[in-house]
mmCIF file of C-alpha atoms in Angstrom:
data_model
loop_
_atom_site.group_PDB
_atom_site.id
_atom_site.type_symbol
_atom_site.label_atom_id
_atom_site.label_comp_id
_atom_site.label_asym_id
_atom_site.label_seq_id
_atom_site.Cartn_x
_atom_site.Cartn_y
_atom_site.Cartn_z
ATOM 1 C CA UNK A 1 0.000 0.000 0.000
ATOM 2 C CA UNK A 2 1.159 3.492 -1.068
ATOM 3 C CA UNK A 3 1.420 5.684 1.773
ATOM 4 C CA UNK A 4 0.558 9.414 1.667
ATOM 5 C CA UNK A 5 3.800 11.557 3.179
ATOM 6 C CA UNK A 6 3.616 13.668 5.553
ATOM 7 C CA UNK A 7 5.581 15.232 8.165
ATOM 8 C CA UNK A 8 5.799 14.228 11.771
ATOM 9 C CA UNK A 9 3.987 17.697 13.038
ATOM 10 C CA UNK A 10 1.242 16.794 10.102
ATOM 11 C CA UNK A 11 0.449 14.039 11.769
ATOM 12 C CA UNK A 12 -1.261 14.235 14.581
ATOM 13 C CA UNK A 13 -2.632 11.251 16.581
ATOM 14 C CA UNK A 14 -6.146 10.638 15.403
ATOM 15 C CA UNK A 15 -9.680 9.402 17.295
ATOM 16 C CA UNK A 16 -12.598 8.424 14.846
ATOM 17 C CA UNK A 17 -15.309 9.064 16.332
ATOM 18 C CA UNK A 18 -18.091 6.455 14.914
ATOM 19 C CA UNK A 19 -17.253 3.382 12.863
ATOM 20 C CA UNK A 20 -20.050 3.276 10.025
ATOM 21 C CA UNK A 21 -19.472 4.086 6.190
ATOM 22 C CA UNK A 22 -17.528 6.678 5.912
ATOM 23 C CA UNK A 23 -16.166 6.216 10.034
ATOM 24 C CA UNK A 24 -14.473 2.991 8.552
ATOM 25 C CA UNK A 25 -13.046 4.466 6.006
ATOM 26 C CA UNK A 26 -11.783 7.476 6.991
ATOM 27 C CA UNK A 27 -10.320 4.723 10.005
ATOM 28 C CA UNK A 28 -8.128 2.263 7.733
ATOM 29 C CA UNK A 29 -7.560 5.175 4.482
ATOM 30 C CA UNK A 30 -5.843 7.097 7.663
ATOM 31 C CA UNK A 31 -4.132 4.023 9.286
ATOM 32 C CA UNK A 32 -2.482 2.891 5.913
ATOM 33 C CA UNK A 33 -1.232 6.311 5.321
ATOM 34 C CA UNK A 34 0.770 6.128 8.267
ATOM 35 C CA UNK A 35 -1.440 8.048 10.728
ATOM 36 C CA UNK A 36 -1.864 6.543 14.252
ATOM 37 C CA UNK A 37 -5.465 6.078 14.758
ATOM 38 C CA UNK A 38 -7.803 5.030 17.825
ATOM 39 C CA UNK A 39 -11.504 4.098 17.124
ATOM 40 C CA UNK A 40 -13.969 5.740 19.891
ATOM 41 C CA UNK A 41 -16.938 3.461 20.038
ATOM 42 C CA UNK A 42 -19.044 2.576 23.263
ATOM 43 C CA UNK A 43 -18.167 -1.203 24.383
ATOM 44 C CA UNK A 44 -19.512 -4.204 23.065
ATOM 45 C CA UNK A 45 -21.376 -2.759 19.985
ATOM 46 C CA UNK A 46 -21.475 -4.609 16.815
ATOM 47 C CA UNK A 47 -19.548 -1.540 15.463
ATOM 48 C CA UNK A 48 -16.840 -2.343 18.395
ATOM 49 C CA UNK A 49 -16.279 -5.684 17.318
ATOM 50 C CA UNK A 50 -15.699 -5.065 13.479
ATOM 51 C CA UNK A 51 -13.231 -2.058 14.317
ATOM 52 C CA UNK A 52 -11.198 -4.207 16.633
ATOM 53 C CA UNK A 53 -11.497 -7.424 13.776
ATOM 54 C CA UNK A 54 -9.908 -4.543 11.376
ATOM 55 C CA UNK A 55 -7.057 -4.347 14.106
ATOM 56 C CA UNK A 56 -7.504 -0.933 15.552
ATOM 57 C CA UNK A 57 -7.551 -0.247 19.231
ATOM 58 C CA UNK A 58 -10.962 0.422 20.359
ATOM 59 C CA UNK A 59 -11.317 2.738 23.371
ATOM 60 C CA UNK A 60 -14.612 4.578 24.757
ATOM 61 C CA UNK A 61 -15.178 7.624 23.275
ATOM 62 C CA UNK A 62 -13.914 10.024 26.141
ATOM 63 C CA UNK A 63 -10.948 7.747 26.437
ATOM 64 C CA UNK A 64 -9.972 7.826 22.352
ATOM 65 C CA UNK A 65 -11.232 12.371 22.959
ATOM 66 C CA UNK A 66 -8.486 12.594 26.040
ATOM 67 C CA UNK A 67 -5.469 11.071 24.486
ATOM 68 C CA UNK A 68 -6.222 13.092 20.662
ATOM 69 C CA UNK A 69 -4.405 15.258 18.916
ATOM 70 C CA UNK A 70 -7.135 15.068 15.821
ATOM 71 C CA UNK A 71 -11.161 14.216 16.855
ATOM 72 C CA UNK A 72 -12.698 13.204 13.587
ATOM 73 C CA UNK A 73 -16.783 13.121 14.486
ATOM 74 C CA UNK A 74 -18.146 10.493 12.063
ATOM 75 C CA UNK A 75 -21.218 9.902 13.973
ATOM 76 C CA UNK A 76 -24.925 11.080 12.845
ATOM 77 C CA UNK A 77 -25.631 14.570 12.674
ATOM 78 C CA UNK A 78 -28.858 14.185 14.974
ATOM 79 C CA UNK A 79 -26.355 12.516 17.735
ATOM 80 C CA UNK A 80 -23.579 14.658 17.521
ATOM 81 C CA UNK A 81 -24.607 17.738 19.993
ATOM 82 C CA UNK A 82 -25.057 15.377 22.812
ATOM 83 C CA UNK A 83 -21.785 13.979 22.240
ATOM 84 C CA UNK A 84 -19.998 17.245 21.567
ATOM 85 C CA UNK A 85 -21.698 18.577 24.682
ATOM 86 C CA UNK A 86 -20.802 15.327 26.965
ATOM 87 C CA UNK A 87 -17.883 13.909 26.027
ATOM 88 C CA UNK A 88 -15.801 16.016 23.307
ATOM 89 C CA UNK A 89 -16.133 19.014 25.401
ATOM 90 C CA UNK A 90 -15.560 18.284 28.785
ATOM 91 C CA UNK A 91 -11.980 16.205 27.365
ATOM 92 C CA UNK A 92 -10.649 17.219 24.569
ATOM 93 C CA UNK A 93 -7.410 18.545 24.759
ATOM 94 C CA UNK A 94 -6.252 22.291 25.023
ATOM 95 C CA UNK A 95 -5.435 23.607 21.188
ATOM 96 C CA UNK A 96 -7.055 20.085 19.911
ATOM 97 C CA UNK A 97 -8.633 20.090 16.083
ATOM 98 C CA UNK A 98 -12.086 19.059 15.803
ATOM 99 C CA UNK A 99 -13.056 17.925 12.649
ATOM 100 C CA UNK A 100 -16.421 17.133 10.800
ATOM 101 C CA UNK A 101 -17.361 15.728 7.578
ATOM 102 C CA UNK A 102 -20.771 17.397 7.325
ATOM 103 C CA UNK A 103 -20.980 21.227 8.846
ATOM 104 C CA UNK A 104 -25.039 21.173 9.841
ATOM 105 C CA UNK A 105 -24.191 21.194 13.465
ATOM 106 C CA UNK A 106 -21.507 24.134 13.628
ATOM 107 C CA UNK A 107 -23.386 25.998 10.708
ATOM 108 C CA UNK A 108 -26.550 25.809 12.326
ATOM 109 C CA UNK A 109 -25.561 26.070 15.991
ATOM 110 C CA UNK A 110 -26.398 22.688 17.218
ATOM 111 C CA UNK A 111 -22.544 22.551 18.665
ATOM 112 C CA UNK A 112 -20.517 25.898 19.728
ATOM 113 C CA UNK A 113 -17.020 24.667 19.662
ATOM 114 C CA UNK A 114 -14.848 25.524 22.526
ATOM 115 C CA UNK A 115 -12.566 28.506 21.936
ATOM 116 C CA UNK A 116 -9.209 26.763 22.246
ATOM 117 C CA UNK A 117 -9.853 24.032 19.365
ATOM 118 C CA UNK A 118 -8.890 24.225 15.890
ATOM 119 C CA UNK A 119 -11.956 23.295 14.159
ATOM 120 C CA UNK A 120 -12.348 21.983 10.319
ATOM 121 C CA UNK A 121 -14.321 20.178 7.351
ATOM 122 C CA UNK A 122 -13.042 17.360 5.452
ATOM 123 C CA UNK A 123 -15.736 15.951 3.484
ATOM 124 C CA UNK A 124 -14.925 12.889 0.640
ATOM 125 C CA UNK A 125 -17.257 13.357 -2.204
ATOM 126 C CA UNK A 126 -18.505 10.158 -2.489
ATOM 127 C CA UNK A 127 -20.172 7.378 0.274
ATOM 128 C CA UNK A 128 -17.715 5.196 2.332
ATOM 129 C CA UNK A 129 -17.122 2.063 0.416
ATOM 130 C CA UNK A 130 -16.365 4.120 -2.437
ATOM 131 C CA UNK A 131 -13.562 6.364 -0.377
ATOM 132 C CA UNK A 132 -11.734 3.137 0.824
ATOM 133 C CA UNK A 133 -12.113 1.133 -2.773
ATOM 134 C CA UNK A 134 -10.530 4.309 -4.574
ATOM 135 C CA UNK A 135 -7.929 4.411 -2.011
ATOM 136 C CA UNK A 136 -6.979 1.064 -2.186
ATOM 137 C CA UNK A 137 -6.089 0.961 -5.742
ATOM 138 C CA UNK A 138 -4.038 3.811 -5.528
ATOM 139 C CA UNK A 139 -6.961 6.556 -6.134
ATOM 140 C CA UNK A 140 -8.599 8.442 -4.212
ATOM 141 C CA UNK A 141 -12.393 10.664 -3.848
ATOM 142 C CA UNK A 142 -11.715 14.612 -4.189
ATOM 143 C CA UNK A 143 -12.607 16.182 -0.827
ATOM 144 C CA UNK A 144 -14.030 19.415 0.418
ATOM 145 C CA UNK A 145 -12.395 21.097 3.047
ATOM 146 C CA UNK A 146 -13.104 23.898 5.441
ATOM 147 C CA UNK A 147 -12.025 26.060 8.405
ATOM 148 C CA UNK A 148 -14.528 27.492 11.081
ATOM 149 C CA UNK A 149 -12.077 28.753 13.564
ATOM 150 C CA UNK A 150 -7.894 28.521 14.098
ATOM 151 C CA UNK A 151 -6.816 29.262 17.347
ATOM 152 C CA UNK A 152 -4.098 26.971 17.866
ATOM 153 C CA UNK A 153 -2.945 27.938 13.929
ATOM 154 C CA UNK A 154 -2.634 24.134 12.449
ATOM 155 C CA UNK A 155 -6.261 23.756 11.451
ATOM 156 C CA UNK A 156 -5.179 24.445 7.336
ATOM 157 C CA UNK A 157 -2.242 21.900 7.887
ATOM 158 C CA UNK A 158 -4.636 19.203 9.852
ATOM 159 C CA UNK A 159 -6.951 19.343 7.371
ATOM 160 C CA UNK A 160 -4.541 18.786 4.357
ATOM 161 C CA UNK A 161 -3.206 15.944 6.166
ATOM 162 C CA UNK A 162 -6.253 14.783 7.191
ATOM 163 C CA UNK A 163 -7.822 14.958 3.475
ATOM 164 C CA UNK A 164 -4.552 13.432 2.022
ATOM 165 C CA UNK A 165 -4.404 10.866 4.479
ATOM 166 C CA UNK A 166 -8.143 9.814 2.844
ATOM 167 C CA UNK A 167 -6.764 9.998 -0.466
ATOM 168 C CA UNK A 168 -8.404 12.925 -1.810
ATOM 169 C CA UNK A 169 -5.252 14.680 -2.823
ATOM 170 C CA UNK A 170 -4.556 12.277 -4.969
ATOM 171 C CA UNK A 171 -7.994 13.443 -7.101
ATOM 172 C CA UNK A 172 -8.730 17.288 -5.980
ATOM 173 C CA UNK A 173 -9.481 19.012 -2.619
ATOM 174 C CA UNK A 174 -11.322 22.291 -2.650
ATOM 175 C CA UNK A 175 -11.506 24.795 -0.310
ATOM 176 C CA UNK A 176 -14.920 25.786 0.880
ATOM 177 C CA UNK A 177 -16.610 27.416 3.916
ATOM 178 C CA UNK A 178 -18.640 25.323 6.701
ATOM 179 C CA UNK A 179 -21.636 27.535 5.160
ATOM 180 C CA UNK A 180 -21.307 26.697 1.753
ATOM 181 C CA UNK A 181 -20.395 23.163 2.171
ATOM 182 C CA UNK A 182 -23.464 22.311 4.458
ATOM 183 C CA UNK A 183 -26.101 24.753 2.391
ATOM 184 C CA UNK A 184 -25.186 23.453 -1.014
ATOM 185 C CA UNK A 185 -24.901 19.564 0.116
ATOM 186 C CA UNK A 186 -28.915 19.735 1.929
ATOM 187 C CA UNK A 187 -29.937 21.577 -1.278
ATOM 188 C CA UNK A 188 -28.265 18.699 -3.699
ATOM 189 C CA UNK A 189 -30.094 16.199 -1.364
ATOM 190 C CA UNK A 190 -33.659 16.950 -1.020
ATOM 191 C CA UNK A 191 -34.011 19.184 -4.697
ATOM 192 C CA UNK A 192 -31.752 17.203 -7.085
ATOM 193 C CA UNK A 193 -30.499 13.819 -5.586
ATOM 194 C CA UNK A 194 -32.795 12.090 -3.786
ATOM 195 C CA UNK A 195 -36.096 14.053 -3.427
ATOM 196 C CA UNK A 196 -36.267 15.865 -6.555
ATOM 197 C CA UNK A 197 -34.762 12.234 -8.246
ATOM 198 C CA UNK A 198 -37.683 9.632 -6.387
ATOM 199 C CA UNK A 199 -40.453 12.145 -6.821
ATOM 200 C CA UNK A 200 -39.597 12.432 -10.164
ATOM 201 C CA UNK A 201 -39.583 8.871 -10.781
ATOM 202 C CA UNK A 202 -42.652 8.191 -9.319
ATOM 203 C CA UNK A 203 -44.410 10.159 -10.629
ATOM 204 C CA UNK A 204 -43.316 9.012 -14.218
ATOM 205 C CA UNK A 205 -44.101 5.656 -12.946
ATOM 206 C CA UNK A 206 -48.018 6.585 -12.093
ATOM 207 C CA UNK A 207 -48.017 8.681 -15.439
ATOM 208 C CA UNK A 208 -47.348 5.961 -17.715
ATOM 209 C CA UNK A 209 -49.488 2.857 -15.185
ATOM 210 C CA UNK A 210 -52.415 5.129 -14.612
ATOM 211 C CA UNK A 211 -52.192 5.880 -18.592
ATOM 212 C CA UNK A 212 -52.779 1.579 -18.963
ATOM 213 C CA UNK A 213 -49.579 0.477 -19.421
ATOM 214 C CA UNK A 214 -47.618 -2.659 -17.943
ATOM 215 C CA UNK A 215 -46.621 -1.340 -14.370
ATOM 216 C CA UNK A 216 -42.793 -3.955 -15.847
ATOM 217 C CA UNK A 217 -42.822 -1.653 -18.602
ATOM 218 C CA UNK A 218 -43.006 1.833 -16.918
ATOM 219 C CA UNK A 219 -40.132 0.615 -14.270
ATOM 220 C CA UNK A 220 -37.834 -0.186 -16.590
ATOM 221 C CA UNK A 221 -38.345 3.070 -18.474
ATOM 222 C CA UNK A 222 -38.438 5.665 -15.700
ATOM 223 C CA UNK A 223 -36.027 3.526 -13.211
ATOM 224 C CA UNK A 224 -33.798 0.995 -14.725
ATOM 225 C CA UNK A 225 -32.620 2.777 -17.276
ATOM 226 C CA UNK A 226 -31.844 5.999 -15.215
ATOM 227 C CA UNK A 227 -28.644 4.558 -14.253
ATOM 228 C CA UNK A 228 -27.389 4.274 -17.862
ATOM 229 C CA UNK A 229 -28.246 8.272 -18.030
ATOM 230 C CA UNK A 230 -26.586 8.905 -14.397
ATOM 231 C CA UNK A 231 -23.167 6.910 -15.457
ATOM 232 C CA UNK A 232 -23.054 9.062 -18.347
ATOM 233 C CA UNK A 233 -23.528 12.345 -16.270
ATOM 234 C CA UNK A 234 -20.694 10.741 -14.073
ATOM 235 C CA UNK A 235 -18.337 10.208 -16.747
ATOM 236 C CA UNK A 236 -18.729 13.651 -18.837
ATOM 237 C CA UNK A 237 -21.581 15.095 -18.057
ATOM 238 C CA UNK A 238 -24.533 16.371 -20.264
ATOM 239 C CA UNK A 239 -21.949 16.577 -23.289
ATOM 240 C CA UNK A 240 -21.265 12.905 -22.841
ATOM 241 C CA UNK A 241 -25.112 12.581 -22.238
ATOM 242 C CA UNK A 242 -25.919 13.661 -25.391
ATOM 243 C CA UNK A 243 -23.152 11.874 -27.705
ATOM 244 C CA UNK A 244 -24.720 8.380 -26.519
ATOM 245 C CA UNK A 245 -28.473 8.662 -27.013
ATOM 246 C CA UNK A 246 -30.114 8.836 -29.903
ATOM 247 C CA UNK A 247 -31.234 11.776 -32.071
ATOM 248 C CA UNK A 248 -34.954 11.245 -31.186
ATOM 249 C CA UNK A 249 -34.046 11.297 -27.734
ATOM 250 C CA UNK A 250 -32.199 14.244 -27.541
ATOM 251 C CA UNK A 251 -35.100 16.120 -29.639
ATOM 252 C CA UNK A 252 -37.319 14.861 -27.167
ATOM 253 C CA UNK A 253 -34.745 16.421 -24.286
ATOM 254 C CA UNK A 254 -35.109 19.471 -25.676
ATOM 255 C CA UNK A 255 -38.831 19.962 -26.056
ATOM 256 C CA UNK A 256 -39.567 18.591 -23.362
ATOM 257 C CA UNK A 257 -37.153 18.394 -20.316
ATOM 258 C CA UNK A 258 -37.994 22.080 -20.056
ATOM 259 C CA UNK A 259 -41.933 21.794 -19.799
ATOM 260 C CA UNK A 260 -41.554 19.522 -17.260
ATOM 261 C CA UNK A 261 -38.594 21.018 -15.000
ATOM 262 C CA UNK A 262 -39.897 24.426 -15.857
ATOM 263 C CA UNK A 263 -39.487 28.121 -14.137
ATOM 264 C CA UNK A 264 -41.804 26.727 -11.548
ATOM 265 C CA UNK A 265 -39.843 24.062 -10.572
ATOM 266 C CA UNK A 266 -36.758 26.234 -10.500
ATOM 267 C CA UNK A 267 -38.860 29.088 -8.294
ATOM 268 C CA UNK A 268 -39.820 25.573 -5.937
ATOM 269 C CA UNK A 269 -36.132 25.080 -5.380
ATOM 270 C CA UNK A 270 -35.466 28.516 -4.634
ATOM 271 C CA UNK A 271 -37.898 27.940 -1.941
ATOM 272 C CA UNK A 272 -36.112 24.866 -0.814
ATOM 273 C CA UNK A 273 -32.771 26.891 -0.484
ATOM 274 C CA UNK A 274 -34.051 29.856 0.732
ATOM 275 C CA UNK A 275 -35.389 27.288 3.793
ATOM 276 C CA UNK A 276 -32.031 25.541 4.206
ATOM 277 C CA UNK A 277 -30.602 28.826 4.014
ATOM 278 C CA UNK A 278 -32.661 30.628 6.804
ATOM 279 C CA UNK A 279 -32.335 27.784 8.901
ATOM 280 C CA UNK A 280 -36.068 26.543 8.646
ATOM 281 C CA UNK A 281 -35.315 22.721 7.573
ATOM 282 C CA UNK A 282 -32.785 22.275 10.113
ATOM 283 C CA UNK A 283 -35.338 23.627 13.151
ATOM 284 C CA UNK A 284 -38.251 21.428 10.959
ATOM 285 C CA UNK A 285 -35.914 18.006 11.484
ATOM 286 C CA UNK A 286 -34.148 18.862 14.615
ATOM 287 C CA UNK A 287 -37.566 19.452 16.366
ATOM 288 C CA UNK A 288 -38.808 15.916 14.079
ATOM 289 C CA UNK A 289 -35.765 14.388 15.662
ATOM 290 C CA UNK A 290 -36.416 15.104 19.325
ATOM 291 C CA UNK A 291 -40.262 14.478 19.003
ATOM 292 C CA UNK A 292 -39.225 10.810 17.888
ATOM 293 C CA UNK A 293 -39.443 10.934 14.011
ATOM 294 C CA UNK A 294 -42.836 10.595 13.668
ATOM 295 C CA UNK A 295 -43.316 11.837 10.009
ATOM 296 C CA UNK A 296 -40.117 11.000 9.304
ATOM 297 C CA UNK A 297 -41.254 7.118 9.573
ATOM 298 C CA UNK A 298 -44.288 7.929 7.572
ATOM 299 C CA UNK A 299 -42.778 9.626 4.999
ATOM 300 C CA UNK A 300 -40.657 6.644 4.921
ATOM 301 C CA UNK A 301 -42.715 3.956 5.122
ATOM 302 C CA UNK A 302 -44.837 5.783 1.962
ATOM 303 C CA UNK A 303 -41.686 5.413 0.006
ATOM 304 C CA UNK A 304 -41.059 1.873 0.536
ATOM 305 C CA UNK A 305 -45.134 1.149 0.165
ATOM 306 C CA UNK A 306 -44.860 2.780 -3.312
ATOM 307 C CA UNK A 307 -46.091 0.600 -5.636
ATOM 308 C CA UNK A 308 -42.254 1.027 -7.908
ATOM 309 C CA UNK A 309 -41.002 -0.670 -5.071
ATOM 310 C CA UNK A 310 -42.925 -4.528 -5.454
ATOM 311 C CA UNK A 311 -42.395 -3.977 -9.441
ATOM 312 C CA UNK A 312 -38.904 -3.669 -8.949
ATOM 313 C CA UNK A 313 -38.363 -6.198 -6.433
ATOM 314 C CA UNK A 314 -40.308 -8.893 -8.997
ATOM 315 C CA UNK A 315 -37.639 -7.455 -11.802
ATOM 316 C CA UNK A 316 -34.727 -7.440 -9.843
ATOM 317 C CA UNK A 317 -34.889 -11.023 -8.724
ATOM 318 C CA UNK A 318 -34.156 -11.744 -12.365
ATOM 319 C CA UNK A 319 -31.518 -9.875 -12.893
ATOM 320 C CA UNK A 320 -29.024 -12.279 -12.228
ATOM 321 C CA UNK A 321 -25.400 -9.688 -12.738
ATOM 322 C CA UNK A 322 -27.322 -7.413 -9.579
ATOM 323 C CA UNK A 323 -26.848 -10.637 -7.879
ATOM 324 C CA UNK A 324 -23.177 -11.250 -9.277
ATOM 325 C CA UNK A 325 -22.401 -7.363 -8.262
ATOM 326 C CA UNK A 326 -23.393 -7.452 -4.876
ATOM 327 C CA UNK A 327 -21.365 -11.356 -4.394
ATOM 328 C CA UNK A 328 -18.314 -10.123 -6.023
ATOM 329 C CA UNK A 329 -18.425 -6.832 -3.819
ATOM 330 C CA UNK A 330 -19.285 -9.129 -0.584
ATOM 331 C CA UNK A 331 -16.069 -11.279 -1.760
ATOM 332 C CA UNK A 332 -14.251 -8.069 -1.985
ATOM 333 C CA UNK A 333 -15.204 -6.446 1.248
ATOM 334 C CA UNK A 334 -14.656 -9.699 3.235
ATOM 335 C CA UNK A 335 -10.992 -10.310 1.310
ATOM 336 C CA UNK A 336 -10.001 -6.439 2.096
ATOM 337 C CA UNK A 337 -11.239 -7.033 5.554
ATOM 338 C CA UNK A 338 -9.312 -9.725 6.486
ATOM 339 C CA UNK A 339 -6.379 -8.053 5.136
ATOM 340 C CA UNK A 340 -6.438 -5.669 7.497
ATOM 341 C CA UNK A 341 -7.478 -7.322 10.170
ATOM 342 C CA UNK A 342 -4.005 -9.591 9.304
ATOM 343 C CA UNK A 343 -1.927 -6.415 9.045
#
């Protein structure tokens, strides 16, 4: 494994603070690079026992805060207050960098950093698995990167580190504000990504059924094939987009793509940002989150009810390379971890 280079005052002694997707990956990415890492989990967790079969020393989280140089949080958002407030705080360090990989908390007030700490962004533009499988062949995810405040004066150099450690300067790191970075990532979610994405799909799904055709029919059209678009978008975007589909197609883009994401629809998201923006969906789910998620469940449960979701089950159990995908990944995962669980 190539290891990023970096200085001895670069590399500070880490805690990871939470050991799901991106926790685990930010964990061994670091570890390989040569960074001395401790996993904060609470004892006897499922999480526990996978970060000590990866090899890392596992200590409660206000033991892994005390003895820190670095604290990367890599919990939940909705959990992270509590833990700033009750275990971060009360033991990190004097001139210790905090570090996030999502700024709703600082941004939005949820955590008011203590005065002393360094405290920055380093967010990998991609999910976890993705972040250690680039890594591990010698890639890596570009990151984001910010600074909120700089007391102690390392908080640019910990963050480089940190961000190279992950790989990300071997693609691109961009500098961004804890404002921008946690504004512009809500807005991708719920307009573009994954609420503006599954509402538009279903409701191109009860277009076509309600209009009498085969419910197999209108998944693969709206659904299935919207990865083949996406993995075009990934590799070149709309240019590339266009140079693969067919003439009728892109005629039918451009008449009518814009009737149905229209000035409205643009107006709508303005809306949507101008909520993120004035804080009104973060009080909306932080208030949801403290009452005990109850729309949240049903909004949830209506997704996975949708009728999309049966169709596609019945298709996907035929397609027999999802099946080969998700084995050869599971292979993968389970040869990488034992790997590191030898090293």
């Amino acid at each position: 494994m190539t290891q990023t280079s970096a200085s001895s005052s670069q590399r500070p002694r880490i805690a990871v603070i939470g050991y799901g997707s991106q926790g685990r990956a930010h964990a061994l990415n670091l570890r390989d690079s040569g960074f001395d890492v401790t996993v904060g989990l609470r004892p006897g967790g499922p999480t526990s026992l996978r970060a000590r079969e990866d090899g890392f020393i596992v200590r409660t989280p206000v033991e892994a805060v005390a003895s820190a140089d670095l604290i990367a949080v890599l919990t939940p958002d909705m959990v992270q207050p509590q833990l700033y407030a009750e275990t971060i705080a009360p033991n990190a360090r004097q001139g210790a960098t905090l570090l996030f990989a999502h700024g709703f908390n600082v941004h939005f007030g949820q955590i008011a950093p203590r005065a002393d700490l360094d405290v920055v962004l380093v967010a990998p533009k991609g999910p976890g698995a993705l972040v250690r499988r680039e890594y591990e062949i010698g890639r890596g995810v570009p990151c984001v990167w910010a600074v909120h405040q700089d007391p102690a004066g390392r908080a640019e150099a910990h963050a480089m580190a940190y961000a190279a450690g992950l790989g990300g300067t071997r693609a691109n790191v961009i500098r961004t504000t804890f404002k921008e970075e946690t504004e512009t990532d809500l807005f991708g979610e719920q307009a573009v990504l994954c609420g503006g994405a599954s509402a538009l799909v279903q409701a191109g799904y009860e277009t076509l059924v309600e209009a009498g055709y085969q419910p197999e029919i209108a998944y693969y059209e709206v659904l299935h094939e919207l990865k083949l678009i996406v993995d075009l978008f990934y590799e070149g975007g709309i240019t590339r987009m266009l140079e693969f589909i067919s003439e009728t197609a892109q005629y039918g883009d451009f008449v009518s793509g814009p009737r149905i994401v229209d000035a409205g629809t643009k107006a709508r998201m303005k809306a949507v940002l101008s909520e993120i923006q004035d804080g009104t969906f973060a009080r909306n789910w932080i208030a949801e989150y403290r009452a005990g998620l109850p729309n949240y469940t049903a909004f949830k449960q209506a997704d996975l009810a949708h009728p999309i979701e049966e169709t596609g089950r019945r298709l996907r159990a035929s397609m027999r390379w999802l099946q080969a995908n998700r084995e050869a990944s599971s292979t993968t995962q389970d040869a990488a971890d034992k790997a590191a669980a030898a090293a």
